[in-house]
């Protein structure tokens, strides 16, 4: 039963008098009470990494709580699991890849190798399709990397500048949507500098880029794209609190890699064809898990069987997505938005760092094998580093009494209770938010009716069927049975593993589990806006209140940088990430402007495709767009390659508009939240600030 929360929040009122009183009260959390409704929690990260704090290297590691997520563990529990842990390293010799660490020393050693690989400017750092050494045969001698001359000349593609701007690093970071982390050097040589005589150079790269080194550790003068372009964003500044500013592993809703290509290709950037598979049509989204392309090349033959190859080619374009937070990887047994891979399958996380020829199965013989060996050697270490990341703490005061009410609602409120008349099919579990997203508060973590053991705090392992979660289905449907079959033959699917670690949505593997999307853990959810797997909903309030979602919206941009009048070119600013100026603390998400709907017709072709919709019925998709969506949903890569041209500054700015009528951009889903009252929504939001 709910703990009499209705005596504290009156149902059906916008903001009750009791709720107004709660807003005036803030106190400290209680951490030690096993019945507490609030606690500091893990903030994501890795349980085994936390265990090793202050312990000797020889200390044996405890059981990883994720391995406890096995069939039957959630039977009859309030929190439901239907995707389970797979051990992909039962036979490390057969798969030629190290298994799980067994001691704190092994874990630390692995962490530092991953840290070097994923930290810009470090010795051993890697980049897109270049591994950690771009000048090898398997890396195609630096394909997808820029020379320092090309990087220093990107401003020539911007327009309106007479010379390289003095604030070049800042303008470039804003233009391409990445943060500058001045707490650590990520250098590149300015024009005329020798990187090996200037310790890498005097310039500072945004985290989207890094300068690589050669086999001897010398600076190479080659600049590559890093995983942080999609996986690390900016929330506030370092002055706002620990972990703020650059949010490593929080996912990025800032980047525009299409704009980078638009500027870099005329400067001579040798982008690999695989780079184009990651393109999207809206700033802040990407297509980084375009697995139907990655699976085209089996591990033991040149091509899949004809039926599988044809099925994959006509599976459709995977479209746009919003990157999930790395800091939650330690609290889920499966990865990617549809749970398509086991968490213990680290190769697929290294796909974009793979030396270029390693992507092609056995097509290039020993050269391809060298690329695969690199993945075997680096995947586990990269995963170890990723899993240690933690989310930042919400930096503003939290109303504790209101958050306690929200905790009860989050864990106990059955949205399918008879009086709610919820029209959506009921999910498994107790019908609360926790039934899909996991239990967090000590009162529920220590209750065996919720989870089998307190070690399962924050674990989320429920792939929610499409007709229940209701979100845009295109990505899940595109990763169809044919794609799953090709993946089972691919190097990324661990074909030599004793336990099947290929695509988990293969019909023979998932059995009676329905296709859907994996509900994520919610550590640091306040810092992950916008929401849903495609980034279509600006804030938590509108997840909880579907009727208020905008169909066309644009996040607020940073104020323009003022440059000298004689060298003030086409300045493009990124989204505003200031927590006081641009963040809505009541709705929990970034502020935005609604965009007026216009119809693009033959007599009115000036209407941007990013605001194309039907003014007479904003819920309807224009006919021409519907026809194109048929093409997108049936042919691989069409959406990514046949995108609208980005030439003028106005077109660049239009890419900031999120049009929910576009393919893969739908903002439907979570319709079951419509049965909540506004007071309940406010309380749940206050609770989510504490995670």
XYZ file of C-alpha atoms in Angstrom:
691
model
C 0.000 0.000 0.000
C 1.091 3.575 -0.541
C 2.235 5.041 2.744
C -0.696 7.460 2.992
C 0.881 9.735 0.408
C -2.553 11.048 -0.487
C -2.706 12.745 2.903
C 0.279 14.815 1.811
C -0.624 15.437 -1.813
C -4.226 16.132 -2.757
C -5.153 14.424 -5.970
C -6.376 16.431 -8.939
C -4.889 19.807 -7.987
C -2.241 21.573 -10.026
C -0.180 22.484 -6.955
C -1.866 21.802 -3.652
C -1.367 23.903 -0.533
C 0.428 20.959 1.079
C 2.726 20.678 -1.924
C 3.474 24.394 -1.795
C 4.534 23.937 1.825
C 6.791 21.048 0.859
C 8.526 23.226 -1.712
C 9.665 25.513 1.090
C 11.366 22.737 3.031
C 14.830 21.316 2.327
C 16.826 19.126 4.686
C 19.736 16.692 4.525
C 19.293 13.094 3.390
C 19.542 10.131 5.761
C 21.987 7.535 4.478
C 22.258 4.741 7.056
C 18.620 3.829 7.749
C 17.749 0.581 5.895
C 14.159 1.847 5.691
C 15.107 5.264 4.319
C 13.290 6.623 1.293
C 16.332 8.590 0.114
C 20.009 7.782 0.030
C 23.142 8.718 -1.823
C 23.168 5.449 -3.759
C 25.787 4.276 -6.212
C 25.310 7.042 -8.811
C 25.983 4.285 -11.282
C 29.470 2.946 -11.720
C 30.818 -0.487 -10.910
C 30.181 -2.360 -7.659
C 33.451 -4.302 -7.904
C 35.397 -1.093 -8.572
C 33.884 0.508 -5.490
C 34.761 -2.591 -3.465
C 38.446 -2.154 -4.296
C 38.750 1.367 -2.894
C 41.625 1.300 -0.381
C 42.180 -2.461 -0.692
C 45.476 -4.168 -1.640
C 46.041 -5.332 -5.210
C 45.931 -8.977 -4.134
C 42.357 -8.651 -2.804
C 40.004 -11.078 -4.546
C 37.040 -9.456 -6.272
C 33.526 -10.180 -5.019
C 30.704 -11.401 -7.240
C 29.633 -8.789 -9.781
C 25.947 -8.118 -8.922
C 25.050 -8.070 -12.610
C 25.858 -11.776 -12.825
C 22.995 -12.420 -10.388
C 20.478 -11.328 -13.022
C 19.519 -14.802 -14.170
C 16.199 -16.377 -15.236
C 13.838 -16.689 -12.274
C 15.546 -14.118 -10.041
C 12.669 -11.628 -10.426
C 9.766 -14.081 -10.434
C 6.954 -12.604 -8.355
C 8.979 -9.464 -7.559
C 7.922 -5.846 -7.941
C 10.972 -5.184 -10.148
C 10.931 -7.290 -13.299
C 13.854 -8.659 -15.347
C 13.574 -10.393 -18.730
C 17.109 -9.984 -20.107
C 19.907 -11.718 -18.279
C 23.653 -11.789 -17.735
C 25.718 -13.789 -20.218
C 29.341 -14.757 -19.539
C 31.089 -14.255 -22.863
C 34.472 -15.291 -21.461
C 33.847 -18.813 -20.220
C 36.720 -19.881 -22.488
C 39.142 -16.956 -22.893
C 41.526 -19.154 -24.885
C 38.897 -19.983 -27.522
C 37.855 -16.366 -28.010
C 41.427 -15.016 -27.611
C 40.291 -12.350 -25.149
C 40.942 -11.885 -21.439
C 38.115 -12.790 -19.099
C 36.903 -10.889 -16.048
C 39.507 -9.600 -13.611
C 39.868 -11.677 -10.447
C 41.742 -9.290 -8.141
C 41.704 -5.574 -7.405
C 45.179 -5.306 -8.913
C 44.042 -6.860 -12.199
C 41.036 -4.552 -12.258
C 43.176 -1.456 -11.664
C 45.689 -2.458 -14.337
C 42.874 -2.948 -16.807
C 41.313 0.381 -15.824
C 44.526 2.285 -16.516
C 44.852 0.710 -19.963
C 41.289 1.743 -20.732
C 41.919 5.201 -19.292
C 44.879 5.713 -21.632
C 42.844 4.586 -24.626
C 39.863 6.849 -23.919
C 41.489 9.980 -22.458
C 42.324 12.645 -25.021
C 46.005 13.526 -25.314
C 47.232 10.522 -23.339
C 49.881 8.112 -24.536
C 47.932 5.195 -25.950
C 44.818 7.193 -26.870
C 42.668 5.889 -29.737
C 40.348 7.417 -32.329
C 37.758 6.650 -34.972
C 38.873 3.724 -37.232
C 42.525 4.514 -36.388
C 43.005 2.469 -33.186
C 45.877 3.861 -31.105
C 48.291 4.062 -34.041
C 46.920 5.537 -37.265
C 49.947 4.752 -39.413
C 49.484 0.980 -39.638
C 48.308 -1.029 -42.633
C 45.194 -2.239 -40.804
C 44.300 1.394 -39.964
C 44.639 2.285 -43.670
C 47.518 4.654 -42.844
C 45.393 7.216 -41.073
C 42.074 7.135 -42.892
C 39.481 9.143 -40.938
C 42.195 11.293 -39.288
C 43.070 14.892 -40.145
C 46.489 16.390 -40.566
C 47.131 19.353 -38.306
C 47.104 21.579 -41.397
C 43.594 20.376 -42.271
C 42.432 20.879 -38.686
C 43.937 24.356 -38.473
C 42.191 25.301 -41.725
C 38.662 24.217 -40.858
C 37.769 27.894 -40.342
C 38.116 28.399 -44.103
C 34.949 26.322 -44.558
C 32.978 28.440 -42.083
C 32.614 31.539 -44.239
C 33.089 35.219 -43.434
C 36.550 35.006 -41.826
C 39.621 36.737 -43.234
C 42.042 34.853 -41.022
C 42.149 32.156 -38.370
C 40.196 33.541 -35.364
C 42.074 34.134 -32.134
C 39.427 32.176 -30.221
C 39.567 29.321 -32.731
C 39.446 26.515 -30.152
C 36.321 27.908 -28.515
C 34.535 28.620 -31.804
C 35.341 25.158 -33.127
C 34.080 23.451 -29.966
C 30.815 25.387 -30.159
C 30.349 24.797 -33.867
C 30.708 21.015 -33.668
C 29.065 20.607 -30.262
C 31.777 19.464 -27.886
C 33.271 20.585 -24.592
C 36.713 21.982 -23.854
C 38.264 20.412 -20.766
C 41.032 22.740 -19.640
C 41.780 20.610 -16.574
C 43.816 18.225 -18.752
C 45.955 18.840 -21.833
C 44.523 17.571 -25.100
C 46.996 19.349 -27.360
C 47.451 19.957 -31.044
C 50.091 22.038 -32.841
C 49.174 25.516 -33.977
C 50.269 26.589 -37.474
C 54.048 26.427 -37.670
C 54.527 24.298 -34.535
C 56.265 20.923 -34.418
C 54.221 18.772 -32.027
C 57.277 16.895 -30.781
C 59.086 20.136 -29.902
C 56.049 21.656 -28.132
C 54.796 18.638 -26.147
C 51.953 18.087 -28.562
C 51.351 21.721 -29.422
C 49.919 24.888 -27.893
C 46.304 24.387 -28.983
C 43.585 22.672 -26.922
C 41.298 20.173 -28.650
C 37.687 19.693 -27.551
C 36.972 16.206 -26.243
C 35.491 15.304 -29.650
C 39.081 15.146 -30.992
C 42.496 13.918 -29.932
C 46.003 13.924 -31.381
C 47.304 10.387 -31.837
C 50.812 9.062 -31.331
C 52.991 6.628 -33.214
C 54.238 3.238 -32.064
C 57.123 4.873 -30.181
C 54.890 7.308 -28.285
C 55.833 10.340 -30.381
C 53.160 12.831 -31.383
C 51.935 11.957 -34.865
C 50.385 15.277 -35.884
C 47.256 13.283 -36.866
C 43.969 14.295 -35.249
C 41.169 11.779 -34.877
C 37.552 11.759 -33.739
C 36.969 10.185 -30.321
C 34.068 8.334 -28.736
C 33.437 11.383 -26.544
C 31.789 13.121 -29.473
C 28.749 10.906 -28.835
C 29.346 9.715 -25.280
C 30.387 12.820 -23.307
C 28.386 16.023 -23.086
C 28.427 19.252 -21.098
C 26.176 20.040 -18.144
C 26.875 23.291 -16.322
C 30.477 23.973 -15.397
C 33.074 22.466 -13.099
C 32.219 25.229 -10.611
C 28.698 23.780 -10.257
C 29.920 20.591 -8.595
C 31.931 17.393 -8.958
C 31.463 15.670 -12.293
C 29.857 18.719 -13.924
C 31.146 20.667 -16.870
C 32.290 17.856 -19.166
C 30.063 14.910 -18.217
C 32.231 11.992 -19.250
C 30.079 9.034 -20.196
C 26.805 10.897 -19.814
C 25.975 10.790 -23.519
C 26.046 13.881 -25.702
C 23.051 15.721 -27.110
C 25.324 18.461 -28.454
C 27.391 17.148 -31.353
C 26.901 17.760 -35.055
C 29.254 15.395 -36.877
C 27.474 16.110 -40.171
C 28.539 19.736 -39.872
C 32.096 18.618 -39.143
C 32.099 16.549 -42.349
C 30.617 19.470 -44.277
C 33.590 21.589 -43.187
C 36.341 18.953 -43.208
C 35.816 17.247 -46.573
C 36.721 20.394 -48.605
C 39.913 20.660 -46.556
C 40.972 17.164 -47.688
C 39.772 15.068 -44.735
C 39.908 11.409 -45.893
C 36.729 10.260 -44.177
C 36.148 6.521 -44.421
C 32.885 5.381 -45.955
C 31.941 3.905 -42.578
C 31.916 7.432 -41.158
C 28.844 8.264 -43.225
C 26.885 5.486 -41.526
C 26.958 7.533 -38.320
C 25.268 10.566 -39.841
C 21.929 11.848 -38.619
C 19.671 14.716 -39.613
C 19.322 16.534 -36.293
C 22.030 18.101 -34.172
C 22.641 16.178 -30.975
C 21.587 12.803 -32.376
C 23.732 10.107 -33.994
C 23.561 6.645 -35.492
C 26.397 5.037 -33.575
C 24.705 1.630 -33.210
C 24.127 1.063 -36.904
C 24.673 -2.659 -36.426
C 22.931 -3.786 -39.600
C 25.908 -2.346 -41.506
C 28.538 -3.679 -39.088
C 27.176 -7.222 -39.448
C 27.573 -7.420 -43.240
C 30.871 -9.291 -43.012
C 30.920 -12.718 -41.324
C 33.899 -13.959 -39.366
C 34.644 -17.028 -41.464
C 33.292 -16.305 -44.967
C 33.317 -13.314 -47.307
C 29.570 -12.703 -47.191
C 26.541 -14.036 -45.288
C 24.193 -16.491 -47.031
C 22.245 -14.661 -49.792
C 18.933 -14.620 -47.891
C 20.564 -13.071 -44.804
C 22.496 -10.534 -46.862
C 19.377 -9.442 -48.755
C 17.374 -9.337 -45.524
C 19.986 -7.094 -43.879
C 20.253 -4.769 -46.893
C 16.474 -4.286 -46.893
C 16.172 -4.070 -43.106
C 15.912 -0.284 -43.226
C 17.890 2.714 -41.982
C 18.401 2.748 -38.246
C 18.019 6.540 -38.133
C 18.654 8.847 -35.197
C 19.319 8.012 -31.576
C 20.337 9.645 -28.322
C 23.362 7.998 -26.710
C 22.646 6.126 -23.431
C 24.744 7.014 -20.384
C 27.883 4.958 -19.828
C 27.621 5.491 -16.063
C 24.679 3.060 -16.044
C 26.521 0.187 -17.739
C 27.466 -1.293 -14.374
C 23.766 -1.716 -13.535
C 22.386 -3.547 -16.554
C 23.161 -6.986 -18.049
C 22.531 -5.949 -21.662
C 23.645 -3.004 -23.781
C 22.187 -0.702 -26.439
C 18.672 0.645 -26.477
C 17.086 -2.651 -27.492
C 19.316 -4.893 -25.365
C 20.825 -6.451 -28.477
C 24.172 -7.449 -26.905
C 25.259 -8.854 -23.543
C 27.149 -6.376 -21.375
C 30.043 -8.839 -21.244
C 30.608 -8.465 -25.015
C 33.118 -5.585 -25.116
C 34.209 -5.921 -28.742
C 31.157 -4.161 -30.088
C 31.890 -1.128 -27.908
C 35.227 -0.781 -29.694
C 33.747 -0.982 -33.184
C 34.416 2.678 -33.994
C 38.036 2.480 -32.785
C 38.712 -0.679 -34.768
C 41.582 -0.311 -37.254
C 39.682 0.243 -40.472
C 40.299 -3.118 -42.158
C 39.305 -4.982 -39.008
C 35.686 -4.091 -39.781
C 35.525 -6.417 -42.752
C 35.531 -9.912 -41.292
C 38.048 -12.027 -43.189
C 37.855 -10.095 -46.482
C 41.417 -8.747 -46.198
C 42.955 -11.825 -44.593
C 45.824 -11.107 -42.150
C 45.153 -7.370 -42.300
C 41.571 -7.878 -41.083
C 42.814 -10.323 -38.448
C 45.269 -7.686 -37.154
C 42.360 -5.295 -36.694
C 40.365 -7.934 -34.827
C 43.360 -8.710 -32.613
C 43.450 -5.043 -31.656
C 39.806 -5.248 -30.538
C 40.486 -8.411 -28.531
C 43.370 -6.670 -26.777
C 41.575 -3.404 -26.012
C 37.848 -4.121 -25.647
C 37.906 -5.475 -22.057
C 40.105 -2.627 -20.810
C 37.891 0.011 -22.426
C 34.796 -1.553 -20.874
C 36.438 -1.572 -17.439
C 37.121 2.164 -17.645
C 33.624 2.909 -18.942
C 31.925 0.934 -16.154
C 33.698 2.896 -13.398
C 32.160 6.228 -14.455
C 29.660 7.839 -12.087
C 26.909 10.347 -12.651
C 27.145 13.864 -11.170
C 25.062 14.800 -8.159
C 22.221 17.221 -8.764
C 23.831 20.512 -7.669
C 20.799 22.477 -6.467
C 18.902 22.034 -3.184
C 16.445 19.137 -3.132
C 13.183 19.311 -1.234
C 13.550 16.219 0.950
C 9.927 15.813 2.143
C 8.647 16.103 -1.414
C 11.356 13.731 -2.689
C 10.348 11.181 -0.037
C 6.795 11.295 -1.331
C 8.213 10.880 -4.831
C 10.239 7.865 -3.710
C 7.097 6.132 -2.479
C 5.282 6.954 -5.702
C 8.198 5.822 -7.854
C 8.444 2.448 -6.144
C 4.837 1.733 -5.145
C 2.294 3.566 -7.290
C 0.532 1.050 -9.545
C -0.381 2.971 -12.686
C -2.619 0.048 -13.678
C -4.701 0.051 -10.505
C -8.411 -0.319 -11.381
C -9.257 3.284 -10.518
C -6.578 4.552 -12.948
C -8.278 2.990 -16.005
C -4.958 2.804 -17.832
C -5.632 1.905 -21.499
C -2.095 0.579 -22.100
C -1.397 -3.129 -21.676
C -0.023 -3.870 -18.212
C 3.707 -4.665 -17.935
C 5.273 -7.198 -15.586
C 6.142 -6.173 -12.033
C 4.056 -4.039 -9.701
C 3.097 -1.391 -12.279
C 5.310 1.328 -10.791
C 8.245 3.215 -12.306
C 10.534 0.851 -10.386
C 9.051 -2.223 -12.037
C 10.938 -1.294 -15.222
C 13.745 1.012 -14.049
C 14.850 -0.708 -10.829
C 14.709 -0.098 -7.079
C 16.953 2.511 -5.464
C 15.738 3.604 -2.013
C 16.890 1.430 0.953
C 13.299 0.698 2.003
C 12.688 -1.122 -1.281
C 16.182 -2.416 -1.996
C 16.029 -4.261 1.358
C 12.534 -5.598 0.695
C 12.630 -9.116 -0.846
C 9.254 -8.407 -2.433
C 11.044 -5.922 -4.690
C 14.424 -7.533 -5.480
C 15.950 -10.855 -4.479
C 18.974 -9.259 -2.776
C 20.073 -5.704 -1.900
C 22.996 -6.214 -4.278
C 20.501 -5.620 -7.094
C 20.079 -1.957 -6.169
C 19.560 0.115 -9.307
C 19.670 -2.872 -11.652
C 17.428 -2.496 -14.713
C 16.903 -5.476 -17.004
C 13.426 -5.200 -18.485
C 13.077 -5.007 -22.271
C 9.596 -3.505 -22.391
C 7.435 -4.712 -25.329
C 6.799 -2.122 -28.026
C 3.044 -1.968 -27.481
C 3.597 -1.135 -23.803
C 6.474 1.317 -23.972
C 5.009 2.793 -27.177
C 8.111 4.710 -28.269
C 9.108 5.180 -31.907
C 9.504 1.561 -33.114
C 11.742 2.100 -36.155
C 15.076 1.287 -34.528
C 13.819 -1.900 -32.893
C 12.048 -3.006 -36.074
C 15.054 -2.250 -38.262
C 17.271 -4.553 -36.192
C 15.126 -7.399 -37.483
C 15.585 -11.166 -37.575
C 17.816 -11.028 -40.655
C 20.114 -8.513 -38.961
C 20.219 -10.695 -35.855
C 21.213 -13.705 -37.972
C 24.050 -11.905 -39.712
C 25.249 -10.675 -36.326
C 25.427 -14.241 -35.063
C 28.068 -14.950 -37.733
C 30.029 -11.754 -37.145
C 33.191 -11.256 -35.103
C 31.294 -8.922 -32.770
C 28.895 -11.778 -31.950
C 31.602 -13.949 -30.329
C 31.107 -16.952 -32.646
C 33.629 -19.035 -30.648
C 32.137 -18.354 -27.213
C 30.707 -21.402 -25.370
C 27.797 -19.205 -24.220
C 25.933 -17.515 -27.055
C 26.918 -13.836 -26.978
C 25.671 -12.709 -30.361
C 22.563 -10.572 -30.902
C 20.132 -11.341 -28.098
C 16.998 -10.498 -30.081
C 17.427 -13.487 -32.377
C 14.110 -15.334 -32.210
C 15.728 -18.598 -31.135
C 17.511 -16.820 -28.276
C 14.807 -14.540 -26.862
C 12.063 -17.169 -27.037
C 8.729 -15.705 -25.956
C 10.236 -12.352 -24.911
C 8.763 -9.643 -27.143
C 10.819 -7.095 -29.066
C 11.023 -3.747 -27.316
C 13.335 -1.239 -25.659
C 15.471 -1.759 -22.573
C 14.362 0.472 -19.684
C 17.611 2.061 -18.439
C 18.792 2.549 -14.869
C 18.115 6.137 -13.778
C 21.313 7.220 -12.070
C 22.032 10.796 -13.110
C 18.836 10.925 -15.134
C 18.492 14.629 -14.407
C 21.687 15.220 -16.450
C 20.636 13.082 -19.441
C 18.085 15.331 -21.163
C 16.596 15.083 -23.737
C 14.908 11.714 -23.257
C 13.788 8.489 -24.918
C 16.105 6.437 -27.108
C 15.889 9.049 -29.879
C 16.072 12.207 -27.740
C 12.584 13.282 -28.793
C 11.249 14.530 -25.420
C 12.924 17.609 -23.887
C 12.331 16.944 -20.181
C 11.056 14.508 -17.557
C 7.824 16.454 -17.008
C 6.761 15.781 -20.590
C 7.636 12.101 -20.279
C 5.261 11.986 -17.332
C 2.658 14.206 -19.057
C 2.456 13.104 -22.719
C -0.162 15.670 -23.739
C 2.296 18.557 -23.302
C 5.018 17.277 -25.624
C 5.884 19.676 -28.460
C 5.921 18.338 -32.014
C 8.615 20.784 -33.173
C 11.101 22.265 -30.717
C 14.600 23.664 -30.506
C 16.901 23.885 -27.524
C 18.192 27.318 -26.596
C 21.616 28.164 -28.009
C 24.430 29.886 -26.132
C 24.723 33.647 -26.498
C 26.787 34.628 -29.525
C 30.509 35.151 -29.077
C 31.565 38.669 -30.046
C 34.551 38.809 -32.374
C 36.314 41.815 -33.953
C 34.117 43.363 -36.635
C 36.785 42.812 -39.271
C 36.987 39.049 -38.596
C 33.483 38.227 -37.393
C 32.436 35.389 -39.657
C 29.597 32.883 -39.537
C 29.575 32.081 -35.846
C 27.569 28.972 -34.968
C 26.936 28.483 -31.269
C 26.081 25.180 -29.647
C 23.257 24.525 -27.202
C 23.332 26.473 -23.968
C 24.492 24.250 -21.089
C 24.389 26.820 -18.288
C 22.386 25.336 -15.394
C 21.079 28.703 -14.208
C 20.271 30.165 -17.605
C 19.220 27.193 -19.738
C 18.048 24.370 -17.450
C 14.445 23.965 -16.292
C 14.782 22.648 -12.731
C 11.045 22.153 -12.318
C 10.587 20.054 -15.443
C 14.065 18.484 -15.300
C 15.447 19.156 -18.735
C 16.868 21.831 -21.022
C 14.765 24.841 -21.928
C 13.501 25.022 -25.479
C 11.457 27.100 -27.905
C 8.429 25.706 -29.718
C 8.671 26.023 -33.500
C 5.709 26.967 -35.680
C 4.459 24.272 -38.031
C 4.648 24.942 -41.789
C 3.898 22.798 -44.814
C 6.636 22.374 -47.419
C 4.970 22.430 -50.879
C 5.989 22.992 -54.481
C 4.812 26.608 -54.273
C 6.456 27.135 -50.888
C 9.784 25.291 -51.170
C 11.568 27.695 -48.829
C 10.129 25.906 -45.796
C 12.933 24.029 -44.071
C 12.481 20.243 -44.001
C 13.091 20.535 -40.271
C 9.776 22.343 -39.751
C 7.815 20.483 -42.422
C 4.438 19.417 -41.049
C 0.717 19.884 -41.632
C -0.565 23.118 -39.987
C -4.120 21.784 -40.160
C -3.221 18.635 -38.253
C 0.080 18.729 -36.399
C -0.317 15.083 -35.430
C -0.278 14.026 -39.093
C 2.858 13.336 -41.104
C 2.978 15.112 -44.509
C 2.298 12.760 -47.446
C 5.658 13.324 -49.134
C 7.417 12.609 -45.878
C 5.387 9.426 -45.421
C 6.517 8.215 -48.838
C 10.136 8.886 -47.951
C 9.691 7.076 -44.650
C 8.718 3.943 -46.568
C 12.057 4.171 -48.362
C 13.940 4.832 -45.123
C 12.357 1.907 -43.306
C 13.125 -0.619 -46.045
C 16.629 0.193 -47.278
C 19.844 0.314 -45.274
C 21.648 3.699 -44.905
C 19.192 5.699 -47.044
C 18.208 7.940 -44.130
C 21.828 8.589 -43.204
C 23.176 9.319 -46.682
C 20.206 11.012 -48.406
C 20.056 13.768 -45.815
C 19.189 17.379 -46.504
C 22.195 19.462 -47.628
C 23.746 21.692 -45.004
C 25.306 24.680 -46.709
C 24.128 28.002 -45.306
C 24.163 29.223 -41.715
C 20.362 29.123 -41.689
C 20.459 25.443 -42.664
C 23.020 24.771 -39.952
C 20.764 26.441 -37.403
C 17.742 24.510 -38.702
C 19.519 21.274 -37.777
C 18.861 22.272 -34.160
C 15.122 21.832 -34.709
C 13.721 18.514 -33.539
C 10.829 17.572 -35.836
C 8.967 14.632 -34.323
C 7.306 13.905 -37.692
C 10.620 12.880 -39.229
C 11.652 9.241 -39.579
C 12.792 7.706 -36.234
C 11.997 11.011 -34.447
C 8.585 10.143 -33.039
C 7.881 11.417 -29.515
C 5.187 8.892 -28.659
C 5.548 6.463 -25.764
C 5.183 6.312 -21.987
C 1.505 7.000 -22.595
C 0.696 5.082 -19.414
C 2.035 8.087 -17.467
C -1.057 10.029 -18.529
C -2.897 8.572 -15.527
C -0.665 10.472 -13.077
C -1.752 13.720 -11.467
C 0.385 16.854 -11.679
C 1.179 16.607 -7.970
C 2.391 13.052 -8.417
C 4.550 14.119 -11.333
C 6.154 16.924 -9.314
C 6.963 14.565 -6.459
C 8.477 11.910 -8.741
C 10.613 14.556 -10.438
C 11.896 15.755 -7.076
C 12.838 12.184 -6.213
C 14.667 11.663 -9.513
C 16.929 14.584 -8.628
C 18.343 12.460 -5.788
C 19.467 9.521 -7.954
